[in-house]
């Protein structure tokens, strides 16, 4: 949605976000690319959780606007780094918890959708292509591939 918004936004438009971390969980390369798009289009980012950005909503003289832009750029970079670190920390802790639960035999992952797998298996046996199956059932190519591998290993569901 953000990139659709950026496509239609015009110079001087304000992108209002609830929290900075909603747009800044990107890796460094992607974050820099997003900042460049915003800067090149002449857009302003206003975040409800970044009070210094609220000044962008008021028309000011060029000097004040440039000072605020520099300050907000620095603040956005800092908050983006914190948001990314927080995101990575949560993902790491989740992975550790899953690993521990697997060792203890408590983690089984998401259960297999047997009905979906049976439908896919039937369509594969009819000779349907992955694209046709995707369209008919609305599942991903990865899921179709998993079922196909099960069939090849004689671990069928039907």
Short mmCIF file of N, CA and C in Angstrom, two decimals:
data_model
loop_
_atom_site.label_atom_id
_atom_site.label_comp_id
_atom_site.label_asym_id
_atom_site.label_seq_id
_atom_site.Cartn_x
_atom_site.Cartn_y
_atom_site.Cartn_z
N UNK A 1 0.81 -1.19 0.00
CA UNK A 1 0.00 0.00 0.00
C UNK A 1 0.86 1.26 0.00
N UNK A 2 1.97 1.22 0.74
CA UNK A 2 2.83 2.39 0.82
C UNK A 2 3.36 2.77 -0.56
N UNK A 3 3.78 1.78 -1.33
CA UNK A 3 4.34 2.10 -2.64
C UNK A 3 3.27 2.58 -3.62
N UNK A 4 2.04 2.11 -3.45
CA UNK A 4 0.93 2.65 -4.25
C UNK A 4 0.71 4.12 -3.90
N UNK A 5 0.78 4.43 -2.61
CA UNK A 5 0.64 5.80 -2.15
C UNK A 5 1.75 6.67 -2.73
N UNK A 6 2.97 6.16 -2.69
CA UNK A 6 4.11 6.92 -3.21
C UNK A 6 3.98 7.18 -4.70
N UNK A 7 3.37 6.25 -5.42
CA UNK A 7 3.18 6.42 -6.87
C UNK A 7 2.28 7.61 -7.19
N UNK A 8 1.24 7.82 -6.38
CA UNK A 8 0.27 8.88 -6.68
C UNK A 8 0.56 10.18 -5.94
N UNK A 9 1.46 10.14 -4.97
CA UNK A 9 1.76 11.34 -4.19
C UNK A 9 2.48 12.38 -5.04
N UNK A 10 2.22 13.64 -4.72
CA UNK A 10 2.86 14.74 -5.46
C UNK A 10 3.71 15.57 -4.50
N UNK A 11 4.60 16.35 -5.07
CA UNK A 11 5.50 17.19 -4.28
C UNK A 11 4.71 18.03 -3.28
N UNK A 12 5.19 18.06 -2.05
CA UNK A 12 4.53 18.84 -1.01
C UNK A 12 3.50 18.04 -0.22
N UNK A 13 3.12 16.86 -0.70
CA UNK A 13 2.16 16.03 0.03
C UNK A 13 2.78 15.54 1.33
N UNK A 14 1.92 15.29 2.30
CA UNK A 14 2.36 14.80 3.60
C UNK A 14 1.92 13.35 3.74
N UNK A 15 2.87 12.50 4.12
CA UNK A 15 2.55 11.11 4.42
C UNK A 15 2.40 11.04 5.93
N UNK A 16 1.19 10.79 6.39
CA UNK A 16 0.89 10.75 7.82
C UNK A 16 0.88 9.29 8.27
N UNK A 17 1.73 8.96 9.23
CA UNK A 17 1.79 7.60 9.75
C UNK A 17 1.54 7.62 11.25
N UNK A 18 0.96 6.54 11.74
CA UNK A 18 0.67 6.46 13.17
C UNK A 18 1.96 6.34 13.97
N UNK A 19 2.83 5.45 13.51
CA UNK A 19 4.11 5.24 14.20
C UNK A 19 5.21 5.10 13.16
N UNK A 20 6.38 5.59 13.49
CA UNK A 20 7.52 5.51 12.57
C UNK A 20 7.84 4.06 12.25
N UNK A 21 7.74 3.19 13.25
CA UNK A 21 8.14 1.80 13.00
C UNK A 21 7.26 1.10 11.97
N UNK A 22 6.11 1.67 11.65
CA UNK A 22 5.24 1.07 10.64
C UNK A 22 5.85 1.16 9.25
N UNK A 23 6.72 2.14 9.02
CA UNK A 23 7.34 2.28 7.70
C UNK A 23 8.84 2.01 7.74
N UNK A 24 9.37 1.66 8.92
CA UNK A 24 10.83 1.61 9.02
C UNK A 24 11.40 0.28 9.47
N UNK A 25 10.65 -0.79 9.34
CA UNK A 25 11.18 -2.11 9.70
C UNK A 25 12.00 -2.72 8.57
N UNK A 26 12.31 -1.91 7.62
CA UNK A 26 13.04 -2.38 6.44
C UNK A 26 14.52 -2.54 6.77
N UNK A 27 15.20 -3.35 5.95
CA UNK A 27 16.65 -3.42 6.11
C UNK A 27 17.24 -2.10 5.64
N UNK A 28 18.52 -1.91 5.91
CA UNK A 28 19.16 -0.61 5.64
C UNK A 28 19.03 -0.20 4.18
N UNK A 29 19.28 -1.12 3.27
CA UNK A 29 19.22 -0.81 1.84
C UNK A 29 17.82 -0.35 1.44
N UNK A 30 16.80 -1.10 1.86
CA UNK A 30 15.42 -0.76 1.51
C UNK A 30 14.98 0.55 2.17
N UNK A 31 15.44 0.78 3.41
CA UNK A 31 15.10 2.02 4.10
C UNK A 31 15.68 3.21 3.35
N UNK A 32 16.95 3.09 2.93
CA UNK A 32 17.59 4.18 2.18
C UNK A 32 16.85 4.43 0.86
N UNK A 33 16.44 3.35 0.21
CA UNK A 33 15.69 3.48 -1.05
C UNK A 33 14.36 4.20 -0.81
N UNK A 34 13.66 3.84 0.25
CA UNK A 34 12.39 4.48 0.57
C UNK A 34 12.60 5.97 0.87
N UNK A 35 13.63 6.28 1.65
CA UNK A 35 13.93 7.69 1.95
C UNK A 35 14.22 8.47 0.68
N UNK A 36 14.96 7.86 -0.24
CA UNK A 36 15.28 8.54 -1.50
C UNK A 36 14.03 8.81 -2.32
N UNK A 37 13.13 7.85 -2.37
CA UNK A 37 11.87 8.04 -3.11
C UNK A 37 11.10 9.21 -2.50
N UNK A 38 11.00 9.22 -1.17
CA UNK A 38 10.28 10.28 -0.47
C UNK A 38 10.93 11.64 -0.74
N UNK A 39 12.26 11.69 -0.65
CA UNK A 39 12.98 12.95 -0.87
C UNK A 39 12.86 13.41 -2.32
N UNK A 40 13.04 12.49 -3.27
CA UNK A 40 12.98 12.85 -4.69
C UNK A 40 11.61 13.35 -5.11
N UNK A 41 10.57 12.83 -4.46
CA UNK A 41 9.21 13.27 -4.80
C UNK A 41 8.83 14.54 -4.04
N UNK A 42 9.67 14.96 -3.10
CA UNK A 42 9.37 16.17 -2.34
C UNK A 42 8.25 15.96 -1.33
N UNK A 43 8.19 14.77 -0.74
CA UNK A 43 7.15 14.45 0.23
C UNK A 43 7.66 14.71 1.64
N UNK A 44 6.72 14.85 2.56
CA UNK A 44 7.06 15.05 3.96
C UNK A 44 6.42 13.93 4.76
N UNK A 45 7.17 13.37 5.71
CA UNK A 45 6.64 12.32 6.58
C UNK A 45 6.31 12.94 7.93
N UNK A 46 5.08 12.74 8.36
CA UNK A 46 4.64 13.20 9.67
C UNK A 46 4.18 11.95 10.42
N UNK A 47 4.79 11.73 11.59
CA UNK A 47 4.44 10.57 12.41
C UNK A 47 3.83 11.05 13.72
N UNK A 48 2.75 10.42 14.12
CA UNK A 48 2.08 10.84 15.36
C UNK A 48 2.99 10.67 16.57
N UNK A 49 3.91 9.69 16.51
CA UNK A 49 4.81 9.45 17.64
C UNK A 49 6.14 10.21 17.52
N UNK A 50 6.24 11.13 16.56
CA UNK A 50 7.44 11.95 16.39
C UNK A 50 7.03 13.42 16.36
N UNK A 51 6.93 14.04 17.55
CA UNK A 51 6.42 15.41 17.63
C UNK A 51 7.14 16.43 16.75
N UNK A 52 8.44 16.25 16.53
CA UNK A 52 9.15 17.23 15.70
C UNK A 52 8.63 17.22 14.27
N UNK A 53 8.05 16.12 13.85
CA UNK A 53 7.54 16.04 12.47
C UNK A 53 6.22 16.80 12.31
N UNK A 54 5.54 17.09 13.41
CA UNK A 54 4.25 17.78 13.34
C UNK A 54 4.39 19.18 12.74
N UNK A 55 5.57 19.77 12.89
CA UNK A 55 5.80 21.12 12.38
C UNK A 55 5.68 21.18 10.85
N UNK A 56 5.87 20.03 10.19
CA UNK A 56 5.75 19.98 8.73
C UNK A 56 4.34 20.33 8.26
N UNK A 57 3.38 20.17 9.15
CA UNK A 57 2.00 20.42 8.76
C UNK A 57 1.69 21.91 8.74
N UNK A 58 2.58 22.70 9.29
CA UNK A 58 2.41 24.15 9.28
C UNK A 58 3.32 24.73 8.20
N UNK A 59 2.84 25.69 7.50
CA UNK A 59 3.70 26.33 6.50
C UNK A 59 4.67 27.25 7.23
N UNK A 60 5.94 27.10 6.88
CA UNK A 60 6.97 27.91 7.53
C UNK A 60 7.90 28.47 6.46
N UNK A 61 8.83 29.27 6.91
CA UNK A 61 9.80 29.82 5.97
C UNK A 61 10.78 28.71 5.56
N UNK A 62 11.52 28.96 4.50
CA UNK A 62 12.40 27.94 3.93
C UNK A 62 13.48 27.49 4.92
N UNK A 63 14.06 28.43 5.66
CA UNK A 63 15.11 28.09 6.62
C UNK A 63 14.59 27.11 7.67
N UNK A 64 13.45 27.45 8.27
CA UNK A 64 12.87 26.59 9.30
C UNK A 64 12.51 25.23 8.72
N UNK A 65 11.97 25.23 7.52
CA UNK A 65 11.59 23.98 6.89
C UNK A 65 12.81 23.08 6.65
N UNK A 66 13.91 23.68 6.21
CA UNK A 66 15.13 22.90 5.96
C UNK A 66 15.71 22.37 7.27
N UNK A 67 15.67 23.18 8.32
CA UNK A 67 16.16 22.74 9.63
C UNK A 67 15.31 21.58 10.15
N UNK A 68 13.99 21.71 10.03
CA UNK A 68 13.10 20.63 10.47
C UNK A 68 13.32 19.37 9.64
N UNK A 69 13.54 19.54 8.35
CA UNK A 69 13.78 18.39 7.47
C UNK A 69 15.03 17.64 7.92
N UNK A 70 16.10 18.37 8.23
CA UNK A 70 17.34 17.74 8.68
C UNK A 70 17.14 17.03 10.02
N UNK A 71 16.47 17.70 10.94
CA UNK A 71 16.20 17.12 12.25
C UNK A 71 15.34 15.87 12.13
N UNK A 72 14.27 15.97 11.35
CA UNK A 72 13.38 14.82 11.18
C UNK A 72 14.06 13.68 10.46
N UNK A 73 14.91 13.98 9.51
CA UNK A 73 15.65 12.93 8.81
C UNK A 73 16.51 12.15 9.79
N UNK A 74 17.21 12.88 10.66
CA UNK A 74 18.05 12.23 11.66
C UNK A 74 17.19 11.39 12.62
N UNK A 75 16.08 11.96 13.08
CA UNK A 75 15.20 11.25 14.00
C UNK A 75 14.59 10.01 13.34
N UNK A 76 14.17 10.14 12.09
CA UNK A 76 13.61 9.00 11.38
C UNK A 76 14.64 7.89 11.23
N UNK A 77 15.88 8.26 10.89
CA UNK A 77 16.95 7.26 10.77
C UNK A 77 17.18 6.55 12.09
N UNK A 78 17.22 7.30 13.17
CA UNK A 78 17.44 6.71 14.48
C UNK A 78 16.28 5.79 14.85
N UNK A 79 15.06 6.26 14.68
CA UNK A 79 13.90 5.44 15.02
C UNK A 79 13.79 4.22 14.11
N UNK A 80 14.18 4.37 12.86
CA UNK A 80 14.17 3.23 11.93
C UNK A 80 15.15 2.17 12.39
N UNK A 81 16.33 2.59 12.83
CA UNK A 81 17.33 1.64 13.31
C UNK A 81 16.82 0.91 14.55
N UNK A 82 16.19 1.64 15.46
CA UNK A 82 15.64 1.03 16.67
C UNK A 82 14.51 0.06 16.32
N UNK A 83 13.64 0.46 15.41
CA UNK A 83 12.52 -0.40 15.00
C UNK A 83 13.03 -1.67 14.35
N UNK A 84 14.04 -1.54 13.50
CA UNK A 84 14.61 -2.72 12.82
C UNK A 84 15.24 -3.66 13.84
N UNK A 85 15.99 -3.10 14.80
CA UNK A 85 16.63 -3.92 15.82
C UNK A 85 15.57 -4.63 16.65
N UNK A 86 14.53 -3.92 17.03
CA UNK A 86 13.45 -4.52 17.81
C UNK A 86 12.80 -5.66 17.03
N UNK A 87 12.54 -5.44 15.75
CA UNK A 87 11.94 -6.46 14.90
C UNK A 87 12.84 -7.70 14.83
N UNK A 88 14.14 -7.48 14.60
CA UNK A 88 15.07 -8.61 14.51
C UNK A 88 15.19 -9.34 15.84
N UNK A 89 15.20 -8.59 16.95
CA UNK A 89 15.26 -9.22 18.28
C UNK A 89 14.04 -10.10 18.53
N UNK A 90 12.85 -9.60 18.19
CA UNK A 90 11.63 -10.39 18.38
C UNK A 90 11.65 -11.65 17.52
N UNK A 91 12.11 -11.52 16.28
CA UNK A 91 12.19 -12.69 15.40
C UNK A 91 13.18 -13.73 15.95
N UNK A 92 14.32 -13.24 16.46
CA UNK A 92 15.34 -14.13 17.01
C UNK A 92 14.79 -14.86 18.25
N UNK A 93 14.13 -14.11 19.15
CA UNK A 93 13.57 -14.73 20.35
C UNK A 93 12.48 -15.73 20.00
N UNK A 94 11.68 -15.41 18.98
CA UNK A 94 10.64 -16.34 18.55
C UNK A 94 11.27 -17.63 18.04
N UNK A 95 12.32 -17.50 17.22
CA UNK A 95 13.00 -18.68 16.68
C UNK A 95 13.61 -19.51 17.81
N UNK A 96 14.17 -18.85 18.82
CA UNK A 96 14.72 -19.58 19.97
C UNK A 96 13.63 -20.34 20.70
N UNK A 97 12.48 -19.70 20.88
CA UNK A 97 11.36 -20.35 21.55
C UNK A 97 10.85 -21.55 20.77
N UNK A 98 10.77 -21.42 19.46
CA UNK A 98 10.33 -22.53 18.61
C UNK A 98 11.33 -23.67 18.70
N UNK A 99 12.62 -23.34 18.65
CA UNK A 99 13.66 -24.37 18.73
C UNK A 99 13.57 -25.13 20.06
N UNK A 100 13.40 -24.39 21.15
CA UNK A 100 13.30 -25.01 22.47
C UNK A 100 12.06 -25.90 22.54
N UNK A 101 10.94 -25.41 22.03
CA UNK A 101 9.69 -26.18 22.05
C UNK A 101 9.83 -27.45 21.20
N UNK A 102 10.55 -27.36 20.08
CA UNK A 102 10.76 -28.55 19.24
C UNK A 102 11.57 -29.59 20.00
N UNK A 103 12.62 -29.15 20.70
CA UNK A 103 13.45 -30.08 21.48
C UNK A 103 12.63 -30.77 22.55
N UNK A 104 11.69 -30.04 23.13
CA UNK A 104 10.85 -30.59 24.20
C UNK A 104 9.64 -31.34 23.65
N UNK A 105 9.51 -31.38 22.33
CA UNK A 105 8.41 -32.09 21.70
C UNK A 105 7.07 -31.38 21.81
N UNK A 106 7.10 -30.10 22.11
CA UNK A 106 5.86 -29.34 22.28
C UNK A 106 5.44 -28.59 21.03
N UNK A 107 6.36 -28.42 20.10
CA UNK A 107 6.08 -27.62 18.90
C UNK A 107 5.86 -28.54 17.72
N UNK A 108 4.73 -28.40 17.10
CA UNK A 108 4.44 -29.23 15.94
C UNK A 108 4.26 -28.40 14.68
N UNK A 109 4.31 -27.10 14.81
CA UNK A 109 4.12 -26.24 13.64
C UNK A 109 2.65 -26.16 13.26
N UNK A 110 2.40 -25.53 12.13
CA UNK A 110 1.03 -25.39 11.66
C UNK A 110 0.56 -26.74 11.11
N UNK A 111 -0.64 -27.18 11.49
CA UNK A 111 -1.13 -28.46 10.98
C UNK A 111 -1.38 -28.40 9.47
N UNK A 112 -1.20 -29.54 8.83
CA UNK A 112 -1.42 -29.65 7.39
C UNK A 112 -2.90 -29.51 7.09
N UNK A 113 -3.22 -28.74 6.06
CA UNK A 113 -4.60 -28.59 5.60
C UNK A 113 -4.88 -29.77 4.67
N UNK A 114 -5.37 -30.86 5.24
CA UNK A 114 -5.53 -32.11 4.50
C UNK A 114 -6.48 -31.95 3.32
N UNK A 115 -7.59 -31.25 3.51
CA UNK A 115 -8.55 -31.07 2.42
C UNK A 115 -7.91 -30.34 1.24
N UNK A 116 -7.16 -29.27 1.54
CA UNK A 116 -6.48 -28.52 0.49
C UNK A 116 -5.47 -29.41 -0.23
N UNK A 117 -4.69 -30.16 0.52
CA UNK A 117 -3.69 -31.05 -0.08
C UNK A 117 -4.35 -32.11 -0.96
N UNK A 118 -5.50 -32.62 -0.51
CA UNK A 118 -6.21 -33.62 -1.31
C UNK A 118 -6.71 -33.02 -2.62
N UNK A 119 -7.22 -31.79 -2.57
CA UNK A 119 -7.68 -31.12 -3.79
C UNK A 119 -6.51 -30.93 -4.75
N UNK A 120 -5.39 -30.46 -4.22
CA UNK A 120 -4.20 -30.23 -5.05
C UNK A 120 -3.73 -31.54 -5.66
N UNK A 121 -3.68 -32.58 -4.85
CA UNK A 121 -3.24 -33.89 -5.35
C UNK A 121 -4.14 -34.36 -6.49
N UNK A 122 -5.44 -34.22 -6.30
CA UNK A 122 -6.37 -34.63 -7.35
C UNK A 122 -6.15 -33.87 -8.64
N UNK A 123 -5.96 -32.56 -8.53
CA UNK A 123 -5.74 -31.73 -9.73
C UNK A 123 -4.40 -32.05 -10.39
N UNK A 124 -3.38 -32.32 -9.59
CA UNK A 124 -2.08 -32.70 -10.17
C UNK A 124 -2.20 -34.02 -10.93
N UNK A 125 -2.95 -34.96 -10.36
CA UNK A 125 -3.13 -36.26 -11.01
C UNK A 125 -3.95 -36.13 -12.30
N UNK A 126 -4.81 -35.09 -12.36
CA UNK A 126 -5.57 -34.82 -13.58
C UNK A 126 -4.71 -34.15 -14.65
N UNK A 127 -3.50 -33.76 -14.27
CA UNK A 127 -2.59 -33.14 -15.22
C UNK A 127 -2.66 -31.62 -15.28
N UNK A 128 -3.31 -31.02 -14.29
CA UNK A 128 -3.41 -29.55 -14.26
C UNK A 128 -2.03 -28.94 -13.96
N UNK A 129 -1.79 -27.76 -14.51
CA UNK A 129 -0.53 -27.06 -14.26
C UNK A 129 -0.59 -26.34 -12.92
N UNK A 130 0.57 -25.95 -12.41
CA UNK A 130 0.63 -25.19 -11.16
C UNK A 130 -0.21 -23.91 -11.28
N UNK A 131 -0.09 -23.23 -12.41
CA UNK A 131 -0.83 -21.97 -12.60
C UNK A 131 -2.34 -22.21 -12.58
N UNK A 132 -2.78 -23.29 -13.22
CA UNK A 132 -4.21 -23.61 -13.21
C UNK A 132 -4.68 -23.91 -11.79
N UNK A 133 -3.87 -24.66 -11.05
CA UNK A 133 -4.24 -25.02 -9.68
C UNK A 133 -4.28 -23.77 -8.79
N UNK A 134 -3.29 -22.90 -8.97
CA UNK A 134 -3.28 -21.63 -8.22
C UNK A 134 -4.58 -20.87 -8.42
N UNK A 135 -5.01 -20.79 -9.69
CA UNK A 135 -6.22 -20.05 -10.03
C UNK A 135 -7.46 -20.74 -9.49
N UNK A 136 -7.54 -22.05 -9.64
CA UNK A 136 -8.72 -22.80 -9.21
C UNK A 136 -8.90 -22.80 -7.69
N UNK A 137 -7.81 -22.99 -6.97
CA UNK A 137 -7.91 -23.17 -5.52
C UNK A 137 -7.53 -21.92 -4.74
N UNK A 138 -6.64 -21.12 -5.31
CA UNK A 138 -6.20 -19.91 -4.61
C UNK A 138 -5.10 -20.18 -3.60
N UNK A 139 -4.26 -21.15 -3.90
CA UNK A 139 -3.14 -21.45 -3.00
C UNK A 139 -1.83 -21.04 -3.67
N UNK A 140 -0.75 -21.11 -2.92
CA UNK A 140 0.55 -20.69 -3.45
C UNK A 140 1.23 -21.81 -4.22
N UNK A 141 2.18 -21.42 -5.06
CA UNK A 141 2.98 -22.39 -5.82
C UNK A 141 3.78 -23.27 -4.86
N UNK A 142 4.21 -22.68 -3.76
CA UNK A 142 4.99 -23.42 -2.77
C UNK A 142 4.17 -24.59 -2.21
N UNK A 143 2.91 -24.34 -1.90
CA UNK A 143 2.04 -25.40 -1.38
C UNK A 143 1.86 -26.50 -2.42
N UNK A 144 1.65 -26.11 -3.67
CA UNK A 144 1.49 -27.08 -4.75
C UNK A 144 2.77 -27.91 -4.89
N UNK A 145 3.90 -27.25 -4.82
CA UNK A 145 5.19 -27.92 -4.93
C UNK A 145 5.38 -28.93 -3.80
N UNK A 146 4.99 -28.55 -2.57
CA UNK A 146 5.10 -29.48 -1.43
C UNK A 146 4.27 -30.73 -1.67
N UNK A 147 3.04 -30.55 -2.15
CA UNK A 147 2.16 -31.69 -2.41
C UNK A 147 2.75 -32.55 -3.53
N UNK A 148 3.27 -31.91 -4.56
CA UNK A 148 3.88 -32.63 -5.68
C UNK A 148 5.04 -33.49 -5.20
N UNK A 149 5.86 -32.96 -4.30
CA UNK A 149 6.99 -33.73 -3.76
C UNK A 149 6.50 -34.90 -2.93
N UNK A 150 5.41 -34.70 -2.18
CA UNK A 150 4.84 -35.80 -1.40
C UNK A 150 4.37 -36.92 -2.32
N UNK A 151 3.75 -36.55 -3.43
CA UNK A 151 3.28 -37.54 -4.40
C UNK A 151 4.47 -38.32 -4.96
N UNK A 152 5.52 -37.60 -5.33
CA UNK A 152 6.71 -38.25 -5.89
C UNK A 152 7.37 -39.19 -4.90
N UNK A 153 7.24 -38.90 -3.60
CA UNK A 153 7.82 -39.75 -2.56
C UNK A 153 6.81 -40.79 -2.05
N UNK A 154 5.72 -40.97 -2.80
CA UNK A 154 4.66 -41.93 -2.47
C UNK A 154 4.06 -41.70 -1.08
N UNK A 155 3.97 -40.46 -0.68
CA UNK A 155 3.33 -40.11 0.59
C UNK A 155 2.04 -39.37 0.27
N UNK A 156 1.15 -40.02 -0.44
CA UNK A 156 -0.07 -39.36 -0.91
C UNK A 156 -1.12 -39.29 0.18
N UNK A 157 -2.06 -38.39 -0.01
CA UNK A 157 -3.15 -38.20 0.94
C UNK A 157 -4.44 -38.86 0.48
N UNK A 158 -4.57 -39.07 -0.83
CA UNK A 158 -5.81 -39.63 -1.38
C UNK A 158 -5.82 -41.14 -1.30
#
